[in-house]
PDB file of C-alpha atoms in Angstrom:
ATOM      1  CA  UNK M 264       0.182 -33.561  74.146  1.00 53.00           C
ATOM      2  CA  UNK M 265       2.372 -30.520  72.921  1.00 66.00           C
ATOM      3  CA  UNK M 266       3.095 -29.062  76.146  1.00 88.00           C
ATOM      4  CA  UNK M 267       6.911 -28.465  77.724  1.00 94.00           C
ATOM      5  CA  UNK M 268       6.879 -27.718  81.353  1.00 96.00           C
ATOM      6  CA  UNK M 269       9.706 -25.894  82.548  1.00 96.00           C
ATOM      7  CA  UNK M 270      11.059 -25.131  86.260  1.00 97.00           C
ATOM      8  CA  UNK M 271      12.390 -23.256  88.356  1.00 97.00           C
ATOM      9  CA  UNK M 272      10.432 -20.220  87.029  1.00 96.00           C
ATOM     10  CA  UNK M 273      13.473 -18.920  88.141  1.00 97.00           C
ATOM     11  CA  UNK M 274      17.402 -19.633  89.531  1.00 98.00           C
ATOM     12  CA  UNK M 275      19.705 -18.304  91.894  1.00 98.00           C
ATOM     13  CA  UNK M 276      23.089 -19.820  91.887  1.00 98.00           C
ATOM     14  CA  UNK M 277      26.466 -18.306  93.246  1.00 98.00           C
ATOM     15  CA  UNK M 278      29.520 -17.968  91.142  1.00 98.00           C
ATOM     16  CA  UNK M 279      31.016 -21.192  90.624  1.00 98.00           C
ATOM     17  CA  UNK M 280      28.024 -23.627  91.565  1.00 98.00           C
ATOM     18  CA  UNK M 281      26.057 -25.720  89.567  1.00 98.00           C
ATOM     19  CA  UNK M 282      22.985 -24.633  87.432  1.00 98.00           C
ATOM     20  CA  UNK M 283      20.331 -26.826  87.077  1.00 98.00           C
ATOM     21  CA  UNK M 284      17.110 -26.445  84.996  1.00 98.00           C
ATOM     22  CA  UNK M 285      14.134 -29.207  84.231  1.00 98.00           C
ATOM     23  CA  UNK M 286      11.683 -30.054  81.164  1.00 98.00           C
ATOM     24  CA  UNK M 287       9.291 -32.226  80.685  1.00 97.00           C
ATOM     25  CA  UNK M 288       7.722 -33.542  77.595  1.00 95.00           C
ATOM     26  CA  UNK M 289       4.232 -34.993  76.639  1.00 91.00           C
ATOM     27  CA  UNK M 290       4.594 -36.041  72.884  1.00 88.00           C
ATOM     28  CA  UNK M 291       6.942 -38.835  72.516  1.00 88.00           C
ATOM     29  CA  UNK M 292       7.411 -38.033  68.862  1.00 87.00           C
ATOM     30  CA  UNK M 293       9.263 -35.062  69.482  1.00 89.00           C
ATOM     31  CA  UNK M 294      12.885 -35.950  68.011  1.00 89.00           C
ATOM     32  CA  UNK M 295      15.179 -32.450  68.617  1.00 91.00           C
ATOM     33  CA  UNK M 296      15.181 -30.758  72.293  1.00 94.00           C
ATOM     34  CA  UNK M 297      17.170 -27.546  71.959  1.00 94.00           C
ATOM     35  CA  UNK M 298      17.885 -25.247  75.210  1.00 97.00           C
ATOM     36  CA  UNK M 299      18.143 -21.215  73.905  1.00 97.00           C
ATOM     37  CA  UNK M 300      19.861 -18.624  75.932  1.00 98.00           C
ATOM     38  CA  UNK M 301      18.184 -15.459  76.090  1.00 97.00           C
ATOM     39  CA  UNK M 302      19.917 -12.187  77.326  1.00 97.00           C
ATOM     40  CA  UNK M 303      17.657  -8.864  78.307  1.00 93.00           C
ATOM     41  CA  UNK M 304      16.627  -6.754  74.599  1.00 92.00           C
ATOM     42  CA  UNK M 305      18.017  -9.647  72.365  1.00 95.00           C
ATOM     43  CA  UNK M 306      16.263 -12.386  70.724  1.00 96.00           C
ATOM     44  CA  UNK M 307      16.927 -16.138  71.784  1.00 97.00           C
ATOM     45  CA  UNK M 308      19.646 -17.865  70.857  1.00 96.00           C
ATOM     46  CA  UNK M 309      20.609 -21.550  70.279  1.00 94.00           C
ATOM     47  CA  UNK M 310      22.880 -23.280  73.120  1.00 96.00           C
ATOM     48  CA  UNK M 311      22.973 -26.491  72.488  1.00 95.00           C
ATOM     49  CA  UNK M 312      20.236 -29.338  71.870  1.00 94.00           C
ATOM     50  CA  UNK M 313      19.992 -33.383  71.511  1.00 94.00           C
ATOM     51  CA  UNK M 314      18.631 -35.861  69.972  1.00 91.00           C
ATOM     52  CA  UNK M 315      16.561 -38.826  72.114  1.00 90.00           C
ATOM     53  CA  UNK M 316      19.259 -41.383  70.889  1.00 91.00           C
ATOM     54  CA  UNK M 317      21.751 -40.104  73.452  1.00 94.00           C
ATOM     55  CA  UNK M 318      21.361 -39.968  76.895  1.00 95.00           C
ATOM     56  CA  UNK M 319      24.034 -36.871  77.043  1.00 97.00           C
ATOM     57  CA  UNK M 320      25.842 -34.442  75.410  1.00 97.00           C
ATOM     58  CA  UNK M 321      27.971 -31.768  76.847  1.00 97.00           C
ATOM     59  CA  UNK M 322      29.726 -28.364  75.627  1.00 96.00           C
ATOM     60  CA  UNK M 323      31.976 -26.985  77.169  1.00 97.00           C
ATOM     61  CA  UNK M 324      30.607 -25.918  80.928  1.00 98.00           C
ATOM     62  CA  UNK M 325      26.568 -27.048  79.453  1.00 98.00           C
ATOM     63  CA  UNK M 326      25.460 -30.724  79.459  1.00 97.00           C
ATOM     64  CA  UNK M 327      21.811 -31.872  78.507  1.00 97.00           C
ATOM     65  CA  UNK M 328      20.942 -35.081  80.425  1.00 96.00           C
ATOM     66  CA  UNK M 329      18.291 -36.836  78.532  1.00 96.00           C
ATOM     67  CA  UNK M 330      16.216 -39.263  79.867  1.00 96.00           C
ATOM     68  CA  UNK M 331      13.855 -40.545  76.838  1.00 94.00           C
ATOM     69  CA  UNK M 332      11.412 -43.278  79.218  1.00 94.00           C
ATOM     70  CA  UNK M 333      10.498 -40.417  81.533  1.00 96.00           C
ATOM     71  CA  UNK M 334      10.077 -37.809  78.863  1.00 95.00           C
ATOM     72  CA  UNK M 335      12.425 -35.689  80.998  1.00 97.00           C
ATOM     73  CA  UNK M 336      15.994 -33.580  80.044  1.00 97.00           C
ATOM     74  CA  UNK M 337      17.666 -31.270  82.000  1.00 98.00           C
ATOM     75  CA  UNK M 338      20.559 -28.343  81.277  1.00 98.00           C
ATOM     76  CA  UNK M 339      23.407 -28.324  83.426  1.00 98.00           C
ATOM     77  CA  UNK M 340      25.356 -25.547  83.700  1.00 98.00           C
ATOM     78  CA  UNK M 341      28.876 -26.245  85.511  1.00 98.00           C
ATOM     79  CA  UNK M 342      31.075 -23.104  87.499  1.00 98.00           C
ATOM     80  CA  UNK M 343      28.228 -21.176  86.664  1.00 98.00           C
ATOM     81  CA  UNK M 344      29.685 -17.283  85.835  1.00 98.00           C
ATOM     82  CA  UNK M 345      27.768 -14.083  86.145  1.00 97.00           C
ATOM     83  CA  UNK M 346      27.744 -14.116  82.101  1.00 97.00           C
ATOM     84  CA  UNK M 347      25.640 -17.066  82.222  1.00 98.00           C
ATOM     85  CA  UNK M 348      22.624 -14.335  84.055  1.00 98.00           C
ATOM     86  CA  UNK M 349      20.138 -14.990  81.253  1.00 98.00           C
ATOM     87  CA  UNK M 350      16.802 -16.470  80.375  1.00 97.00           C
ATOM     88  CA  UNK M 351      16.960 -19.942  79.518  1.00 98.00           C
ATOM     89  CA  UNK M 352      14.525 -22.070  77.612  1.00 97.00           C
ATOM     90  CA  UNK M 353      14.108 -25.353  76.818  1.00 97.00           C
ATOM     91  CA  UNK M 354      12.285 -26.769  73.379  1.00 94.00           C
ATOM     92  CA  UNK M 355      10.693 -29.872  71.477  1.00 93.00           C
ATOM     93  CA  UNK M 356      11.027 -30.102  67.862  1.00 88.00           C
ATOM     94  CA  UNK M 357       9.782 -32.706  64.692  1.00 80.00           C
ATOM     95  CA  UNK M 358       7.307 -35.395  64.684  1.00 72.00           C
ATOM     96  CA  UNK M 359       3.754 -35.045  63.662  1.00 68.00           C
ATOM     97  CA  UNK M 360       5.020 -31.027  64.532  1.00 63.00           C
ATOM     98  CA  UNK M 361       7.893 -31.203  62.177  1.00 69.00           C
ATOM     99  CA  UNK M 362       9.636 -28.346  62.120  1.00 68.00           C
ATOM    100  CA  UNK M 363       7.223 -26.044  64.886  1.00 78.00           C
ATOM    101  CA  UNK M 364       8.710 -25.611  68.036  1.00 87.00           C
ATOM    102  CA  UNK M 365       7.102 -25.711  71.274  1.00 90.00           C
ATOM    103  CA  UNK M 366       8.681 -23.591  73.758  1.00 93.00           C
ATOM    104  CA  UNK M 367       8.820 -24.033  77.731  1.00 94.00           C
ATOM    105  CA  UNK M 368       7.916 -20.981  79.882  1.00 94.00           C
ATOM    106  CA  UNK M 369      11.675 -20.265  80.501  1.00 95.00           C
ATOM    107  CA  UNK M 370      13.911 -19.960  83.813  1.00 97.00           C
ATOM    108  CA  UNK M 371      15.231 -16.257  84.303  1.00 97.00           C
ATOM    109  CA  UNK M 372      19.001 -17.518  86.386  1.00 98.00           C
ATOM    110  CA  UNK M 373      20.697 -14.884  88.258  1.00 98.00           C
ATOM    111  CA  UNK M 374      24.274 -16.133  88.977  1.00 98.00           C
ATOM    112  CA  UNK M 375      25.623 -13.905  91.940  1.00 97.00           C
ATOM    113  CA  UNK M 376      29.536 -12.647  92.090  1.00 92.00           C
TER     114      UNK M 376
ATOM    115  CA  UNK O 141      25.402 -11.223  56.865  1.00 74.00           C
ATOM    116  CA  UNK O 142      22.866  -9.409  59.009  1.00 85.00           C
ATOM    117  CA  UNK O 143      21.040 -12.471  60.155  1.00 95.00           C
ATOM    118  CA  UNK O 144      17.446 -12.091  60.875  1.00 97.00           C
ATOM    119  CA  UNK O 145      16.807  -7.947  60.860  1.00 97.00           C
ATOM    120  CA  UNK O 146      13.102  -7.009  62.180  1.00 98.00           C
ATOM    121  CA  UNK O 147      11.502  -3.241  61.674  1.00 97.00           C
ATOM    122  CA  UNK O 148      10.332  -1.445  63.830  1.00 97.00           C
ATOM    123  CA  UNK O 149      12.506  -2.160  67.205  1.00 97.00           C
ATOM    124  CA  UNK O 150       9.062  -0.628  69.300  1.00 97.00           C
ATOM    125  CA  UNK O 151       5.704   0.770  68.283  1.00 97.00           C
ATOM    126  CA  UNK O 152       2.893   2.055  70.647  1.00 97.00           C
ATOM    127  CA  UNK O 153      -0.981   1.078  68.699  1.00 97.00           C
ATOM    128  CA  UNK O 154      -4.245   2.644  69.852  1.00 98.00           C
ATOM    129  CA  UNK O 155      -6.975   0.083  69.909  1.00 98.00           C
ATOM    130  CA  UNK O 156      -7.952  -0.614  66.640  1.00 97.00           C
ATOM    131  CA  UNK O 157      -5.366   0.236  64.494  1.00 98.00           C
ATOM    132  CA  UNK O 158      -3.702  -2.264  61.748  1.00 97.00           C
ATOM    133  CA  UNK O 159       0.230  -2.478  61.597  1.00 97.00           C
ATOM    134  CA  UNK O 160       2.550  -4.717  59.802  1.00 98.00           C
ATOM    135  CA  UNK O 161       5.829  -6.199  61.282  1.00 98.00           C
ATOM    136  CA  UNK O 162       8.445  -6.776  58.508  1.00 98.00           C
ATOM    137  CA  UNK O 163      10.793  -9.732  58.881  1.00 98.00           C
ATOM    138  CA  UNK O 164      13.891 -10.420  56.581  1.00 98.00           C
ATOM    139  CA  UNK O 165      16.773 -13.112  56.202  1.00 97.00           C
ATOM    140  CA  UNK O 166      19.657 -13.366  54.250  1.00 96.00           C
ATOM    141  CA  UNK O 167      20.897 -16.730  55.258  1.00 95.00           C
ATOM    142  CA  UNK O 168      18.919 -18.219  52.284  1.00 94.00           C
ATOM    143  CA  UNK O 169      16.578 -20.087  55.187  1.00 94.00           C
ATOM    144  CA  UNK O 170      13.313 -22.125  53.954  1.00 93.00           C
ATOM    145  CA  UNK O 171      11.578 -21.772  56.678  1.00 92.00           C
ATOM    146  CA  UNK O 172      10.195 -18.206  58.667  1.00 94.00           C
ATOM    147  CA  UNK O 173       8.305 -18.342  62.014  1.00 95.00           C
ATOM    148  CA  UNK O 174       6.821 -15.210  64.056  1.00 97.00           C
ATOM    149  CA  UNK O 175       6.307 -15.674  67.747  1.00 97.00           C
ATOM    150  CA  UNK O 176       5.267 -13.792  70.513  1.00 97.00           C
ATOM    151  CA  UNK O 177       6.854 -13.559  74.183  1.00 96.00           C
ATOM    152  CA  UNK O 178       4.659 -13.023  76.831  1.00 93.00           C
ATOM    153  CA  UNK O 179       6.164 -12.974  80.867  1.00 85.00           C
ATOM    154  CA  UNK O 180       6.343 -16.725  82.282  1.00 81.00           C
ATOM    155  CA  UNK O 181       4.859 -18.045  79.494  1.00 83.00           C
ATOM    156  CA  UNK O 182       7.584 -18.423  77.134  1.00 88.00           C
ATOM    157  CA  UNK O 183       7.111 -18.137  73.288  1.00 94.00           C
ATOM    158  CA  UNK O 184       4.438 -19.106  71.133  1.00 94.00           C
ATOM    159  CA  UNK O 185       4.049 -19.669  67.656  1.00 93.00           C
ATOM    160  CA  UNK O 186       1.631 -17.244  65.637  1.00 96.00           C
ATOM    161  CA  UNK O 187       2.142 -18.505  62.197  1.00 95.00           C
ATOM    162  CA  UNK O 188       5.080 -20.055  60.416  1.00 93.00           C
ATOM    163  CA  UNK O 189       6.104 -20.679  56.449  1.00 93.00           C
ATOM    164  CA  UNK O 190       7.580 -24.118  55.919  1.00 89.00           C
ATOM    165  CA  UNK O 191       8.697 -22.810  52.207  1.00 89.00           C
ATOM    166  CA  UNK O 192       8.012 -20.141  50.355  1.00 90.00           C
ATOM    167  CA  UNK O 193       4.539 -19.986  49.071  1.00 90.00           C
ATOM    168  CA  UNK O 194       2.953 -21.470  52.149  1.00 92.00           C
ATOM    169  CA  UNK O 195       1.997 -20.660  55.297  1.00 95.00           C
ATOM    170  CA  UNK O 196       0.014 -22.291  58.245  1.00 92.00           C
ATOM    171  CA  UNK O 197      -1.156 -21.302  62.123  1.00 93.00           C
ATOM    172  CA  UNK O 198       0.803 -21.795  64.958  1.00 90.00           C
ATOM    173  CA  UNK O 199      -0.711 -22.142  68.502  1.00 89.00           C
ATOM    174  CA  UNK O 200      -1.933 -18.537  68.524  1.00 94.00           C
ATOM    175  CA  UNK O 201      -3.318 -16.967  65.253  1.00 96.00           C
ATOM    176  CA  UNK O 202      -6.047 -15.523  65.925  1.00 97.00           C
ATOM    177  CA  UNK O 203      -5.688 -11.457  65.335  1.00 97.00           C
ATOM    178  CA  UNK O 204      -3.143 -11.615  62.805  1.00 98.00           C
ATOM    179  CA  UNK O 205      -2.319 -12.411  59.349  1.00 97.00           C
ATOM    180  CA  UNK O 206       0.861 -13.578  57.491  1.00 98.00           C
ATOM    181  CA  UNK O 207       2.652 -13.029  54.213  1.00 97.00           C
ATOM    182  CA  UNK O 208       5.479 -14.721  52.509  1.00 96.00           C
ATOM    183  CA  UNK O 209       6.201 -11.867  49.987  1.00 90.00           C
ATOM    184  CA  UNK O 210       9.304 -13.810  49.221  1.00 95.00           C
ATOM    185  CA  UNK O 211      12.086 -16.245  50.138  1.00 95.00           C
ATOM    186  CA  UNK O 212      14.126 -13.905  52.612  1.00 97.00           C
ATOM    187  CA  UNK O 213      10.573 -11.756  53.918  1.00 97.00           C
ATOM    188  CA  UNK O 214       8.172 -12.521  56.451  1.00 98.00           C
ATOM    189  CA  UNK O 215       5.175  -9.915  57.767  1.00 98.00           C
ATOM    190  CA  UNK O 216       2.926  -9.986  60.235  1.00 98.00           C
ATOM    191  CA  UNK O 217      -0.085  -7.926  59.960  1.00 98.00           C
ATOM    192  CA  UNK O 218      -2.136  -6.817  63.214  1.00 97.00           C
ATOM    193  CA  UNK O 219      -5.549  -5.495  61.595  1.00 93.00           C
ATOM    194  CA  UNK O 220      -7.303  -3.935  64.926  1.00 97.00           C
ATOM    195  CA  UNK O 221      -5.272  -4.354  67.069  1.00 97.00           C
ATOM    196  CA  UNK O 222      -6.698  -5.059  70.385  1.00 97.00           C
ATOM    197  CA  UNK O 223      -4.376  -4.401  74.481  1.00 97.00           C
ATOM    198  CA  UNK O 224      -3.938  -8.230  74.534  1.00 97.00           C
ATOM    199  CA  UNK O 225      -1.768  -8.247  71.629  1.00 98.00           C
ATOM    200  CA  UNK O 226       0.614  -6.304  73.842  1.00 97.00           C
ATOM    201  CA  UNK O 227       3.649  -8.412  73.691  1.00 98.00           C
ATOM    202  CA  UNK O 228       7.170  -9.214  72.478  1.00 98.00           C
ATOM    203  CA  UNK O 229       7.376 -10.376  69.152  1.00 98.00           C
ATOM    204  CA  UNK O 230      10.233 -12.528  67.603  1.00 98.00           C
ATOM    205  CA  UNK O 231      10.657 -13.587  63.656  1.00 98.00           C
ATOM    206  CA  UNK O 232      12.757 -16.750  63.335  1.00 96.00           C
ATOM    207  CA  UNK O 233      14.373 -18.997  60.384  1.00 95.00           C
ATOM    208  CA  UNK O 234      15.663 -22.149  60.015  1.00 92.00           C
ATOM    209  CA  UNK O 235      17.366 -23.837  57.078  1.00 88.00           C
ATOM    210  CA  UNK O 236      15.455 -26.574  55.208  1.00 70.00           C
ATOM    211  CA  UNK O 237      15.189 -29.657  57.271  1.00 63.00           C
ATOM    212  CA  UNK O 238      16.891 -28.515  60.240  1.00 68.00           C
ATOM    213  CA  UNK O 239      15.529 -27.749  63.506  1.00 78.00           C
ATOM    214  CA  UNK O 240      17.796 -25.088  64.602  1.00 88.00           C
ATOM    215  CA  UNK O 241      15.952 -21.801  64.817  1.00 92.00           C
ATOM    216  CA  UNK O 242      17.938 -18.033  63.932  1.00 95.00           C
ATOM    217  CA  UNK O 243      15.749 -15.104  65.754  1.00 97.00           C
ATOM    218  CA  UNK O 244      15.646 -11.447  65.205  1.00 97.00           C
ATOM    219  CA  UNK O 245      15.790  -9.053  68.034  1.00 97.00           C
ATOM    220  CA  UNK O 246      12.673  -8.703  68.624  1.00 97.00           C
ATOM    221  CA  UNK O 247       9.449  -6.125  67.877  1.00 97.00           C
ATOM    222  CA  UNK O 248       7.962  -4.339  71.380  1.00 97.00           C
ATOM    223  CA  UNK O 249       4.891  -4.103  71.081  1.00 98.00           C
ATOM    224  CA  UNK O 250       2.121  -1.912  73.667  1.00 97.00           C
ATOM    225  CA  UNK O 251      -1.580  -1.465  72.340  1.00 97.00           C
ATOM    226  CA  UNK O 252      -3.349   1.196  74.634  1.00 97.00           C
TER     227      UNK O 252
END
């Protein structure tokens, strides 16, 4: 019931292309999915989450598509930069949980010059 | 405004030995969370303080012990520690009723 599954395990995308990573949720009382950026020695670090009332929300080259009947959101990551070469995870937040976070396993994305 | 600062950076146990991880905010955040990072499993929750004066188990507890010596600190206390406590760990905070999660850089851990 708490699980997030995550994939790809990992992500190779050439410079300019289009990033895509999955989740997938279990508890439908979750009510905050953030995605974190990680980078190699540093902790995470918030990108950019929703909330299940929107179906979308984009900044600047990252959008979250959200779709809340198949327990399912995604991070896009448009003309994808060798910056972007990171670990990225996705989250569930609140409910019965409140504020615990459950974490998924995380996509390491290489993004080649 | 340092953020979330964690001591030590690494630290190499023997089997059996006790060590405390110190945490510390200054962002005035409620809420303190220690997690540990394990390869393709992402991070899980050890134990987490909603406020100061309480804490409660995460998904993984069992080895370790928490205090919340005040609002800004956070430990973690290893008692004997044991090789499968050989991770990364990570001490978060988030302001009161918001989800949004600040983490330090991080504590390596290697128990031989």
């Amino acid at each position: 019931q708490q699980q997030v599954k995550q994939s790809p395990q990992s992500l190779i995308v050439q410079k300019g292309g289009i990033s895509i990573i999955n989740c997938a949720y279990e508890n439908t009382a979750f009510d905050y999915f953030p995605w974190y950026q990680q980078f190699p020695g540093k902790g995470p670090a918030l990108l950019i989450a929703i909330r299940p009332d929107v179906s979308e929300k984009k900044e600047g080259r990252f959008t979250i598509s959200f779709n809340k009947s198949a327990k399912q959101f995604s991070l896009h990551i448009m003309d994808s930069q060798p910056g972007d070469s990171a670990t990225y995870f996705c989250a569930a937040s609140g409910g019965t949980g409140g504020f615990k976070t459950i974490f998924g396993a995380g996509t390491r994305l290489f993004v080649k010059a | 405004n340092a953020g979330v600062t964690q001591t030590p950076k690494f630290q190499v146990l023997k089997t059996g030995q006790s060590m405390t991880l110190q945490c510390a905010q200054d962002m005035n955040h409620n809420s303190m969370y220690w997690y540990r990072q394990d390869p393709g499993m992402g991070l899980r929750l050890i134990y987490y303080s909603a406020s100061e004066g309480t804490t409660d188990k995460g998904e993984v507890p069992n080895g370790y012990n928490v205090s919340r010596l005040n609002k800004r600190e956070f430990s973690l206390r290893l008692e004997s520690a044991a090789p499968s406590q050989t991770s990364v760990y990570f001490c978060a905070s988030s302001a009161n009723r918001v989800y949004e999660q600040y983490f330090g850089p991080g504590t390596r851990l290697t128990v031989t």
